[in-house]
mmCIF file of C-alpha atoms in Angstrom:
data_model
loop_
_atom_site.group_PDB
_atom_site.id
_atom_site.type_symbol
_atom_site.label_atom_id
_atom_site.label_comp_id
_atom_site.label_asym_id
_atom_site.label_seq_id
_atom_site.Cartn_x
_atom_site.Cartn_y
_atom_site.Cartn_z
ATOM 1 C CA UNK A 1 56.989 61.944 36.272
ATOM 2 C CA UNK A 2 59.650 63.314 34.658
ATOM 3 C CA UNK A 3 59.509 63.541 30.398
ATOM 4 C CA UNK A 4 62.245 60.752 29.907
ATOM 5 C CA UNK A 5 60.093 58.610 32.230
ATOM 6 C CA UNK A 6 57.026 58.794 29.727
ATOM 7 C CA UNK A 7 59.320 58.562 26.602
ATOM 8 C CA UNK A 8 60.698 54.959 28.114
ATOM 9 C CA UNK A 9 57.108 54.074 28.484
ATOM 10 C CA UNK A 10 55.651 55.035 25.342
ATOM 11 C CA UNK A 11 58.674 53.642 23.519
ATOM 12 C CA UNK A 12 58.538 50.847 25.490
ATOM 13 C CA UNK A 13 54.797 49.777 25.082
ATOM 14 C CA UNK A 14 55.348 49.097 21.360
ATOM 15 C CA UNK A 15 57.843 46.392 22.779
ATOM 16 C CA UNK A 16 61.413 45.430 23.399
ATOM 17 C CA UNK A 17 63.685 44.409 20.809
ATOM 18 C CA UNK A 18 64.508 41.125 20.664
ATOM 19 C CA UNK A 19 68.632 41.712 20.815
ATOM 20 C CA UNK A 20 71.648 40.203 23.212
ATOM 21 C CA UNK A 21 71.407 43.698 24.614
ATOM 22 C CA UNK A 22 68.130 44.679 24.544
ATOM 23 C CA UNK A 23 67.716 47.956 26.966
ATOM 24 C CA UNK A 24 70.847 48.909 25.294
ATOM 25 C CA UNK A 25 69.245 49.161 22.109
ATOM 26 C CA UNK A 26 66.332 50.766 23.394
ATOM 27 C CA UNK A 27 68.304 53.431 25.627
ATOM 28 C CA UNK A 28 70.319 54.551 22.716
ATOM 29 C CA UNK A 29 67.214 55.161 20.914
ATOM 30 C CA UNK A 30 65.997 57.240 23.587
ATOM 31 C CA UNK A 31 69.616 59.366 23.635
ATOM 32 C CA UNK A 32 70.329 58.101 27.196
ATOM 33 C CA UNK A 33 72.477 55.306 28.902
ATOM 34 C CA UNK A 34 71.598 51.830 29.267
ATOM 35 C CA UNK A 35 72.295 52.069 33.110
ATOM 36 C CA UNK A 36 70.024 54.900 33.219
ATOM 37 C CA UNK A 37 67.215 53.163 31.469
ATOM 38 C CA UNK A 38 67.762 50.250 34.054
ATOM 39 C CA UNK A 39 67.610 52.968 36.963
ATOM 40 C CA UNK A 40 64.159 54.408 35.683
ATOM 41 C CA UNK A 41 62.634 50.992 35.019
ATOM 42 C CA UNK A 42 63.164 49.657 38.244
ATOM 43 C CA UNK A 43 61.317 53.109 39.859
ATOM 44 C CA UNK A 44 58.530 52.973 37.592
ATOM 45 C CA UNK A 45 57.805 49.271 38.621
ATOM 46 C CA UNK A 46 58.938 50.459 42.647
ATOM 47 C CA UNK A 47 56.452 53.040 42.904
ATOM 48 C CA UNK A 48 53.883 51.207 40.581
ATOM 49 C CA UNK A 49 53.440 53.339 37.503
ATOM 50 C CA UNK A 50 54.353 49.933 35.814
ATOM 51 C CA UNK A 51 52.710 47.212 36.997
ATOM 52 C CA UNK A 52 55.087 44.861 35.576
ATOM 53 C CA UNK A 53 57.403 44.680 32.468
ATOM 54 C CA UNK A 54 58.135 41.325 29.975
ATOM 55 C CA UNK A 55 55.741 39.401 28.208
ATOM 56 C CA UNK A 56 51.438 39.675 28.206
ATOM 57 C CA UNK A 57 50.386 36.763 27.835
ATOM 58 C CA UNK A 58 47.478 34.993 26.092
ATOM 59 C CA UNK A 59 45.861 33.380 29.101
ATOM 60 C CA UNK A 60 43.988 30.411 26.683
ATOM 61 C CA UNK A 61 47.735 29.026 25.164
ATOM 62 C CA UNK A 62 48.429 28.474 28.969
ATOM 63 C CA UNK A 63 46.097 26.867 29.797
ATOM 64 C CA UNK A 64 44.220 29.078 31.603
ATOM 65 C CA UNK A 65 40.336 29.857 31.893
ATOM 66 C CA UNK A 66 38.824 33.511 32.493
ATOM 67 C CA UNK A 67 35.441 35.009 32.738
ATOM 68 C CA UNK A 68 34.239 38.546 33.113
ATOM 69 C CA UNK A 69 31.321 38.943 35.941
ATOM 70 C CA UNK A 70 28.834 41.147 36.650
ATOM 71 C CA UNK A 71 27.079 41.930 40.107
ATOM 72 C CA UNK A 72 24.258 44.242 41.464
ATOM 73 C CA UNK A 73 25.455 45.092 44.449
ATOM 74 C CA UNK A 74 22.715 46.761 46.950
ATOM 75 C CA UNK A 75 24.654 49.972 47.746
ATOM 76 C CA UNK A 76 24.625 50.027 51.304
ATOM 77 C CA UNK A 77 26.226 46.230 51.044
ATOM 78 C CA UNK A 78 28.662 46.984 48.904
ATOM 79 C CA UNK A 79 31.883 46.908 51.055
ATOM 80 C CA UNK A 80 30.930 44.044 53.156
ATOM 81 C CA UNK A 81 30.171 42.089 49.188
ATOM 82 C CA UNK A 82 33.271 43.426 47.646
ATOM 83 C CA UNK A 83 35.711 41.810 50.742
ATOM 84 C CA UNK A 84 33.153 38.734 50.347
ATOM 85 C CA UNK A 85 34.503 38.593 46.396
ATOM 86 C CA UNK A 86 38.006 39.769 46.672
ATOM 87 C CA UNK A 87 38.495 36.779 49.640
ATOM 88 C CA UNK A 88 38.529 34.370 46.529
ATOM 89 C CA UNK A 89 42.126 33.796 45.171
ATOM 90 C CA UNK A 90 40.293 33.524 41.396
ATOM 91 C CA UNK A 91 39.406 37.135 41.498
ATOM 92 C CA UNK A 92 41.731 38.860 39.329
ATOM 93 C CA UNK A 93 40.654 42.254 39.162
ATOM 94 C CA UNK A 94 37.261 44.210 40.503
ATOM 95 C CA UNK A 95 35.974 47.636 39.765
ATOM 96 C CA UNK A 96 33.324 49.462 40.909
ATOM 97 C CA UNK A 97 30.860 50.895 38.363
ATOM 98 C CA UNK A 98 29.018 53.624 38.232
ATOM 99 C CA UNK A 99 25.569 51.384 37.219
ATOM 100 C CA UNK A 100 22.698 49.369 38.394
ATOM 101 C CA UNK A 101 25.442 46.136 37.666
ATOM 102 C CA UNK A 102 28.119 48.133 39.963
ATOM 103 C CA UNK A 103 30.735 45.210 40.575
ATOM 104 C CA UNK A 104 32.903 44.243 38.255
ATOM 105 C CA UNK A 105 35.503 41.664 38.547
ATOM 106 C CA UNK A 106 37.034 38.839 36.133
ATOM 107 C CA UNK A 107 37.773 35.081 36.914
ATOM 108 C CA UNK A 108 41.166 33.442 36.681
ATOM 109 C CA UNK A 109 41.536 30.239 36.715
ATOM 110 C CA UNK A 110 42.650 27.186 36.442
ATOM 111 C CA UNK A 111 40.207 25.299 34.427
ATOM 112 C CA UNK A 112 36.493 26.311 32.626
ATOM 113 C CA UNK A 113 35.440 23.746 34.844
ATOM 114 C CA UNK A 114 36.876 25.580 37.873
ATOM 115 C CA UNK A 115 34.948 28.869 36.753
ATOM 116 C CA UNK A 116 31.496 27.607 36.773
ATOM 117 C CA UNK A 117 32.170 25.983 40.915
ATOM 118 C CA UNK A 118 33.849 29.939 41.879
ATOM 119 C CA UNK A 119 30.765 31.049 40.427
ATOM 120 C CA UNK A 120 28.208 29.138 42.374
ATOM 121 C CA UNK A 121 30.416 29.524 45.458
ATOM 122 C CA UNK A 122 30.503 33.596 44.692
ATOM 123 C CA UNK A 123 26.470 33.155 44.504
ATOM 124 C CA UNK A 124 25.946 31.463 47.595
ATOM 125 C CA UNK A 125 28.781 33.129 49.582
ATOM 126 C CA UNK A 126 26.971 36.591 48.960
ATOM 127 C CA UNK A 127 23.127 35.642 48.054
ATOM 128 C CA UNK A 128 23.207 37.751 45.253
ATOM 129 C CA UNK A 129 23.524 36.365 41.477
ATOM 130 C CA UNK A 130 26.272 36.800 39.171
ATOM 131 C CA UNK A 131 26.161 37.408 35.788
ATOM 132 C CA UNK A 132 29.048 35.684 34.050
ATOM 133 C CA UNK A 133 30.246 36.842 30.315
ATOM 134 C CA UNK A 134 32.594 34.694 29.020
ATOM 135 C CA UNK A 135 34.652 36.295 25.814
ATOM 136 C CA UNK A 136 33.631 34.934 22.215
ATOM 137 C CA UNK A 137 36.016 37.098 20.200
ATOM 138 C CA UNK A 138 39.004 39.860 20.568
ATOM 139 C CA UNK A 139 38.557 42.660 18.192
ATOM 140 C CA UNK A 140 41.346 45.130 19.259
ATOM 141 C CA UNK A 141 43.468 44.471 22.216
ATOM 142 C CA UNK A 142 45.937 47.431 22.074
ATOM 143 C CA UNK A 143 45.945 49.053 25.419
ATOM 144 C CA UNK A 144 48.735 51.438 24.583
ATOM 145 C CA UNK A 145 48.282 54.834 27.122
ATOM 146 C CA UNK A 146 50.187 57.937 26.123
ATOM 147 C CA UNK A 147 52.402 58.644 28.782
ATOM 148 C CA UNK B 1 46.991 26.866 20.286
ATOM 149 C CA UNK B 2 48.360 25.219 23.776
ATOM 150 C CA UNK B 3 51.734 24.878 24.870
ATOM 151 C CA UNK B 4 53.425 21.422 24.817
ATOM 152 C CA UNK B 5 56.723 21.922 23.882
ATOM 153 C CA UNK B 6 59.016 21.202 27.397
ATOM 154 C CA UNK B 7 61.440 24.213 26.551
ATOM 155 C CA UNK B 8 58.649 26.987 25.779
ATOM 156 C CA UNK B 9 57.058 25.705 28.823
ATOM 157 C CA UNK B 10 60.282 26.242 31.160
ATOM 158 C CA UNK B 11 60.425 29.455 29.080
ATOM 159 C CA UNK B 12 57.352 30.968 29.733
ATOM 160 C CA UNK B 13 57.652 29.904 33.125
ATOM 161 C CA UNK B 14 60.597 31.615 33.743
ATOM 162 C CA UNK B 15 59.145 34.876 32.230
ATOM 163 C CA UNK B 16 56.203 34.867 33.971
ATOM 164 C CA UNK B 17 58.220 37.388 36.826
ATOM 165 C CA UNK B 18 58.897 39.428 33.915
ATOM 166 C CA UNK B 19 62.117 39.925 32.119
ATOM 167 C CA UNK B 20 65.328 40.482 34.380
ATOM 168 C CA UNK B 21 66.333 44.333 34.497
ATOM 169 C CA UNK B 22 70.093 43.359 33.488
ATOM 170 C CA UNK B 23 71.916 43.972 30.321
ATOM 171 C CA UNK B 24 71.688 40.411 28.820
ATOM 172 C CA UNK B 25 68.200 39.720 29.798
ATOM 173 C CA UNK B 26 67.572 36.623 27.204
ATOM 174 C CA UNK B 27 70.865 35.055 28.794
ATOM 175 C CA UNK B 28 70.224 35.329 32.114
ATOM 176 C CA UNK B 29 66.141 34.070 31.744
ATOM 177 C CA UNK B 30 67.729 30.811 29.786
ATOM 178 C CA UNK B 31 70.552 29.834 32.353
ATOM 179 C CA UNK B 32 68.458 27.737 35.081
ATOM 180 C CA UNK B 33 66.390 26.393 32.120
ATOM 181 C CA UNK B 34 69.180 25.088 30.129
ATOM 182 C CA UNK B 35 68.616 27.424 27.341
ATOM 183 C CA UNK B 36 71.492 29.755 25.237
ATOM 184 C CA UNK B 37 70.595 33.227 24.869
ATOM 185 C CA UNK B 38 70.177 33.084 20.960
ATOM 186 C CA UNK B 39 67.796 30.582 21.736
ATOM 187 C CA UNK B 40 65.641 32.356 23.999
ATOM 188 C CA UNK B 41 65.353 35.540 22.058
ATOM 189 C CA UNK B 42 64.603 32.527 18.826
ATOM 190 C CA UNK B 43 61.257 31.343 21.168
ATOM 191 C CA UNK B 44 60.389 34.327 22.415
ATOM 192 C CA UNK B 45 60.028 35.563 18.775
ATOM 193 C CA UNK B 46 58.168 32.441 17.379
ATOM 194 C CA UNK B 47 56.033 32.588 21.141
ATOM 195 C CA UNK B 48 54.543 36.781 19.746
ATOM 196 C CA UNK B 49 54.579 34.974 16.187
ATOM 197 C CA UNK B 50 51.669 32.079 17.196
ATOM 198 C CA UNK B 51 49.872 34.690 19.499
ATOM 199 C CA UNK B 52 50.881 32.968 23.080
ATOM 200 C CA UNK B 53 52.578 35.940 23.922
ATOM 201 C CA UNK B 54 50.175 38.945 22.662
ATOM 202 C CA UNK B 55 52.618 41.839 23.430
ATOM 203 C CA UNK B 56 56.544 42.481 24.972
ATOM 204 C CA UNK B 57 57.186 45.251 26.777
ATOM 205 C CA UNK B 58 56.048 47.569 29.533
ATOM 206 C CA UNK B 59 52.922 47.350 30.915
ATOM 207 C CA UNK B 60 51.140 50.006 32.446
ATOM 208 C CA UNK B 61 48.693 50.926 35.332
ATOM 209 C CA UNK B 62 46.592 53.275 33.606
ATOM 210 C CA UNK B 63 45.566 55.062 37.167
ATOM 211 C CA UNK B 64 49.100 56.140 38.093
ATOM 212 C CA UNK B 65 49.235 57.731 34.781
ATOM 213 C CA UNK B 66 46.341 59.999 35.327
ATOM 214 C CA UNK B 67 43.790 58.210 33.011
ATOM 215 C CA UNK B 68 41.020 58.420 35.747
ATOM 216 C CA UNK B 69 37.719 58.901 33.280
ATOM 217 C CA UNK B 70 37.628 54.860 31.806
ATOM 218 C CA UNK B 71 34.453 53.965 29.967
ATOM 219 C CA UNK B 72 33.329 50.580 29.021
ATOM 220 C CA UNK B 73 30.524 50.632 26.989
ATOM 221 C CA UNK B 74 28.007 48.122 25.889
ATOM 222 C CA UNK B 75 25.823 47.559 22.329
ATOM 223 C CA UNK B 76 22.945 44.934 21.988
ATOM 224 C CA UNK B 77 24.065 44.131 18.354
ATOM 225 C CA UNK B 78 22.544 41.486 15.982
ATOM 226 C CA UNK B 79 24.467 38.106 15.739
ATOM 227 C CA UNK B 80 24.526 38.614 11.968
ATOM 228 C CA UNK B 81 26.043 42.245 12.047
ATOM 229 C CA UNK B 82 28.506 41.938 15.438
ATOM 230 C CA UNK B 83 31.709 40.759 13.915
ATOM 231 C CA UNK B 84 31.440 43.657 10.751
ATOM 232 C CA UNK B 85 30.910 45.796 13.481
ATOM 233 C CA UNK B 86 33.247 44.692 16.080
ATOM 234 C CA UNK B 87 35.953 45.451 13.750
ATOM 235 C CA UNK B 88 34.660 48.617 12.556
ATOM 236 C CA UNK B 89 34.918 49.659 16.459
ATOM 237 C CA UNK B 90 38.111 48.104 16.994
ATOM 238 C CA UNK B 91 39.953 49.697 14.467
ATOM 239 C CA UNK B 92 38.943 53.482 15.791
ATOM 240 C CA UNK B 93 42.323 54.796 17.305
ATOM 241 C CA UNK B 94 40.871 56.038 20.925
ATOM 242 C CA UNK B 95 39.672 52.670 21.320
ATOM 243 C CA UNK B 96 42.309 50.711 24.184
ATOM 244 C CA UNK B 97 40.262 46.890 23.845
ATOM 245 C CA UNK B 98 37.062 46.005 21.551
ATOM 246 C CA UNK B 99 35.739 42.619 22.663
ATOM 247 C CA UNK B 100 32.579 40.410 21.840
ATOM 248 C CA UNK B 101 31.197 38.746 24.629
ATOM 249 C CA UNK B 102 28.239 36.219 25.465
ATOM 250 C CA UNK B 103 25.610 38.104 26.311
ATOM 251 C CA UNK B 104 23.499 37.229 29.700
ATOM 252 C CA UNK B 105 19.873 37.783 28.835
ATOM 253 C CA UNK B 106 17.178 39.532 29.763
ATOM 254 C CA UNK B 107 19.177 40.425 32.442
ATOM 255 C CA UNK B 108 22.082 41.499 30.301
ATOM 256 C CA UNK B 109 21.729 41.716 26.600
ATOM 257 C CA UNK B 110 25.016 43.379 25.380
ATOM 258 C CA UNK B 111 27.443 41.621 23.341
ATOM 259 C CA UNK B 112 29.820 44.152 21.819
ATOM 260 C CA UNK B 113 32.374 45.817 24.612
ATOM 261 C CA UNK B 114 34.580 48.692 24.222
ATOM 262 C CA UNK B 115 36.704 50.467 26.398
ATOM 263 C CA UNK B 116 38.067 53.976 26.494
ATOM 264 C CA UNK B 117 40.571 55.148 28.937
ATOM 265 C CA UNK B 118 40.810 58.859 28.860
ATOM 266 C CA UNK B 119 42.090 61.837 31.867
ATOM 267 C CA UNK B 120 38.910 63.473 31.296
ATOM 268 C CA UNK B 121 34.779 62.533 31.268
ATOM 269 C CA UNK B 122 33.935 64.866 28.580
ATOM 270 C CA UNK B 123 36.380 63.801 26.570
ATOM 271 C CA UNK B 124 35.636 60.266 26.460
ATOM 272 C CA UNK B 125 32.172 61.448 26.189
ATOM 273 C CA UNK B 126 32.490 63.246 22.858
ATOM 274 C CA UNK B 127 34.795 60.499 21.536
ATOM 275 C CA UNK B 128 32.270 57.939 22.848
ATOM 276 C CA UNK B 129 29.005 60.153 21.339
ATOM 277 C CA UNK B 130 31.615 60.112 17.646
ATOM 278 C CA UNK B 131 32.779 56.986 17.170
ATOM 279 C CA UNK B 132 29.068 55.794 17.815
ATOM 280 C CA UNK B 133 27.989 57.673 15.277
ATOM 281 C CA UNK B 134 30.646 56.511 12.776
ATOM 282 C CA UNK B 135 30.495 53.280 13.273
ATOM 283 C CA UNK B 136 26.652 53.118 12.679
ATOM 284 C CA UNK B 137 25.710 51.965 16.540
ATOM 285 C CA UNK B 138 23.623 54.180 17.113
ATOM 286 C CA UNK B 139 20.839 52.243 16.316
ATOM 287 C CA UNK B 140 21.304 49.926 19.063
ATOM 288 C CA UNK B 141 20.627 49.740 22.750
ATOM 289 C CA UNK B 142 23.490 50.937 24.672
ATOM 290 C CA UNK B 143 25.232 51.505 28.394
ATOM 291 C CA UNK B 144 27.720 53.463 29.249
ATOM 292 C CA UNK B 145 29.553 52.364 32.888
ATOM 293 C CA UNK B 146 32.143 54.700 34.159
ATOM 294 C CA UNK B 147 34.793 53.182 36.350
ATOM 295 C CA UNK B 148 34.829 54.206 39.840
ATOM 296 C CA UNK B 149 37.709 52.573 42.541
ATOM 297 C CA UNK B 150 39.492 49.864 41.775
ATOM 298 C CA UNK B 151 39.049 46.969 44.408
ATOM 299 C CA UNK B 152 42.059 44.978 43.071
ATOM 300 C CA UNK B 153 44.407 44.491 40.511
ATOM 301 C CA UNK B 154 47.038 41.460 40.540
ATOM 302 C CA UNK B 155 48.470 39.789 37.795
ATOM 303 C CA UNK B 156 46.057 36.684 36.921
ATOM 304 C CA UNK B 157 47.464 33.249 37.443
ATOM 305 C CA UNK B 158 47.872 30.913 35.385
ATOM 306 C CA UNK B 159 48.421 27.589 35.884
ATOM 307 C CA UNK B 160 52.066 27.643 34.505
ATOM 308 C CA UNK B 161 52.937 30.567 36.659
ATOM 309 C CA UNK B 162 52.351 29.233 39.881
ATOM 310 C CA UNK B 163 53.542 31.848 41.882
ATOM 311 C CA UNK B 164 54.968 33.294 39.960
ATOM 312 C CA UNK B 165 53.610 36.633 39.583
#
């Protein structure tokens, strides 16, 4: 990546200004032209550096229900397990571990209600139980990398 | 807070692919909803305002930037002392998200999440092993879980994005 490229992003992670010509005012910032900062976004999100660029939103205000989970995966099941999880739509991301609880993967869905059935269904799909661990409170939600 | 108002919720729904790579972004996200550019930018400002949208801009995939060595780590913390501390923890700089969650016992007693996202293991480690000690955890039961492969990563869904992403 070149050192423009991780100027854009780490300008760019503090957010874009809310103008009529918003990359405009951010590419004269960065002392280049508004094209080019178009060109560069479009091949960070094209070869995935950025997974996607606009608004985060707060999943609750839209209605939206989500729950971290937990597994113990026996290692020598783990592959067949993780396709078994990842076949549910409602699995929004999973990571592997490096612990006795070795799969991790969060819930998206619809409805709390929804949740608790993807749950069960994960439970009896896969025999094994699932620990689920809802949120209670944010304390810091930056998630700003240094490019 | 939830949504009600018909024009945020064509709004939102219309970001939800992310905002158009064109010089007048705002106006071109308002046209098929019926909404003027000054408009637009006027929502999306009171939307990061009330917290529905929590941040604007790029967002990245921390692997394809080289930070390989993530760490989420886990305190069994009293009820009484978690929020003091959960802000303590959240406000240390190398800290990327600070959350409390339910806890799962006696399976799974931890309550107080961090993460760390960091190109090298030893260097999350010594941050990890300092901010531990500063924040006065260290009297409590801890885990440390390194993140190996990740199985998948899509945008969530939510119900107003149908598809979207």
């Amino acid at each position: 990546m070149e050192e423009i490229d991780r100027r854009i992003i780490n300008r760019l992670q503090e957010g874009l200004p809310l103008v009529e010509a918003p990359y405009a005012a951010a590419a004269k910032e960065l002392g280049i032209s508004e094209e080019e900062l178009l060109s560069r976004l479009r091949a960070l999100l094209d070869s995935g550096v950025l997974s996607r660029f606009g608004p985060m939103f707060n999943p609750e205000a839209l209605g939206g229900a989500f729950c971290l989970c937990a597994m113990a995966v026996p290692e020598e099941a783990y592959e067949e397990v993780a396709g078994m999880v990842n076949a549910f739509p409602e699995v929004a991301h999973n990571y592997r571990r490096e612990h006795r609880f070795n799969m991790w993967f969060v819930l998206a869905c619809e409805t709390p209600g929804r949740i608790a059935q993807v749950l069960r269904e994960i439970e009896e799909r896969t025999g094994l139980p699932v620990l689920d661990l809802p949120k209670e409170r944010e304390f810091y939600i930056g998630l700003r990398l240094c490019a | 807070m939830e949504l009600t108002d018909p024009a945020d919720l064509a709004l939102v729904d219309a970001l939800c692919a992310g905002l158009p790579l064109v010089p007048r972004p705002y106006r071109e996200l308002g046209r098929p909803i019926g909404l003027g550019e000054e408009e637009v930018i006027a929502r999306i400002r009171h939307l990061i305002e009330v917290g529905v949208i929590k941040r604007f801009g790029v967002v990245v995939r921390h692997h394809e930037l080289g930070y390989n060595a993530n760490a989420m780590t886990v305190w069994q913390v009293p009820e009484e002392e978690i929020d003091r501390l959960g802000r303590r923890l959240g406000a240390v700089p190398e800290i990327s998200l600070c959350y409390r969650r339910r806890p799962a016992p006696p399976r799974w007693p931890y309550n107080l999440y961090c993460m760390i996202h960091g190109r090298d293991r030893q260097w999350v480690g010594e941050v990890l092993e300092r901010i531990t000690r500063e924040c006065g955890l260290d009297r409590f039961p801890r885990q440390v879980l390194f993140s190996g492969r990740r199985f998948r990563q899509q945008g969530a869904r939510y119900r107003l994005c149908a598809g979207g992403q």
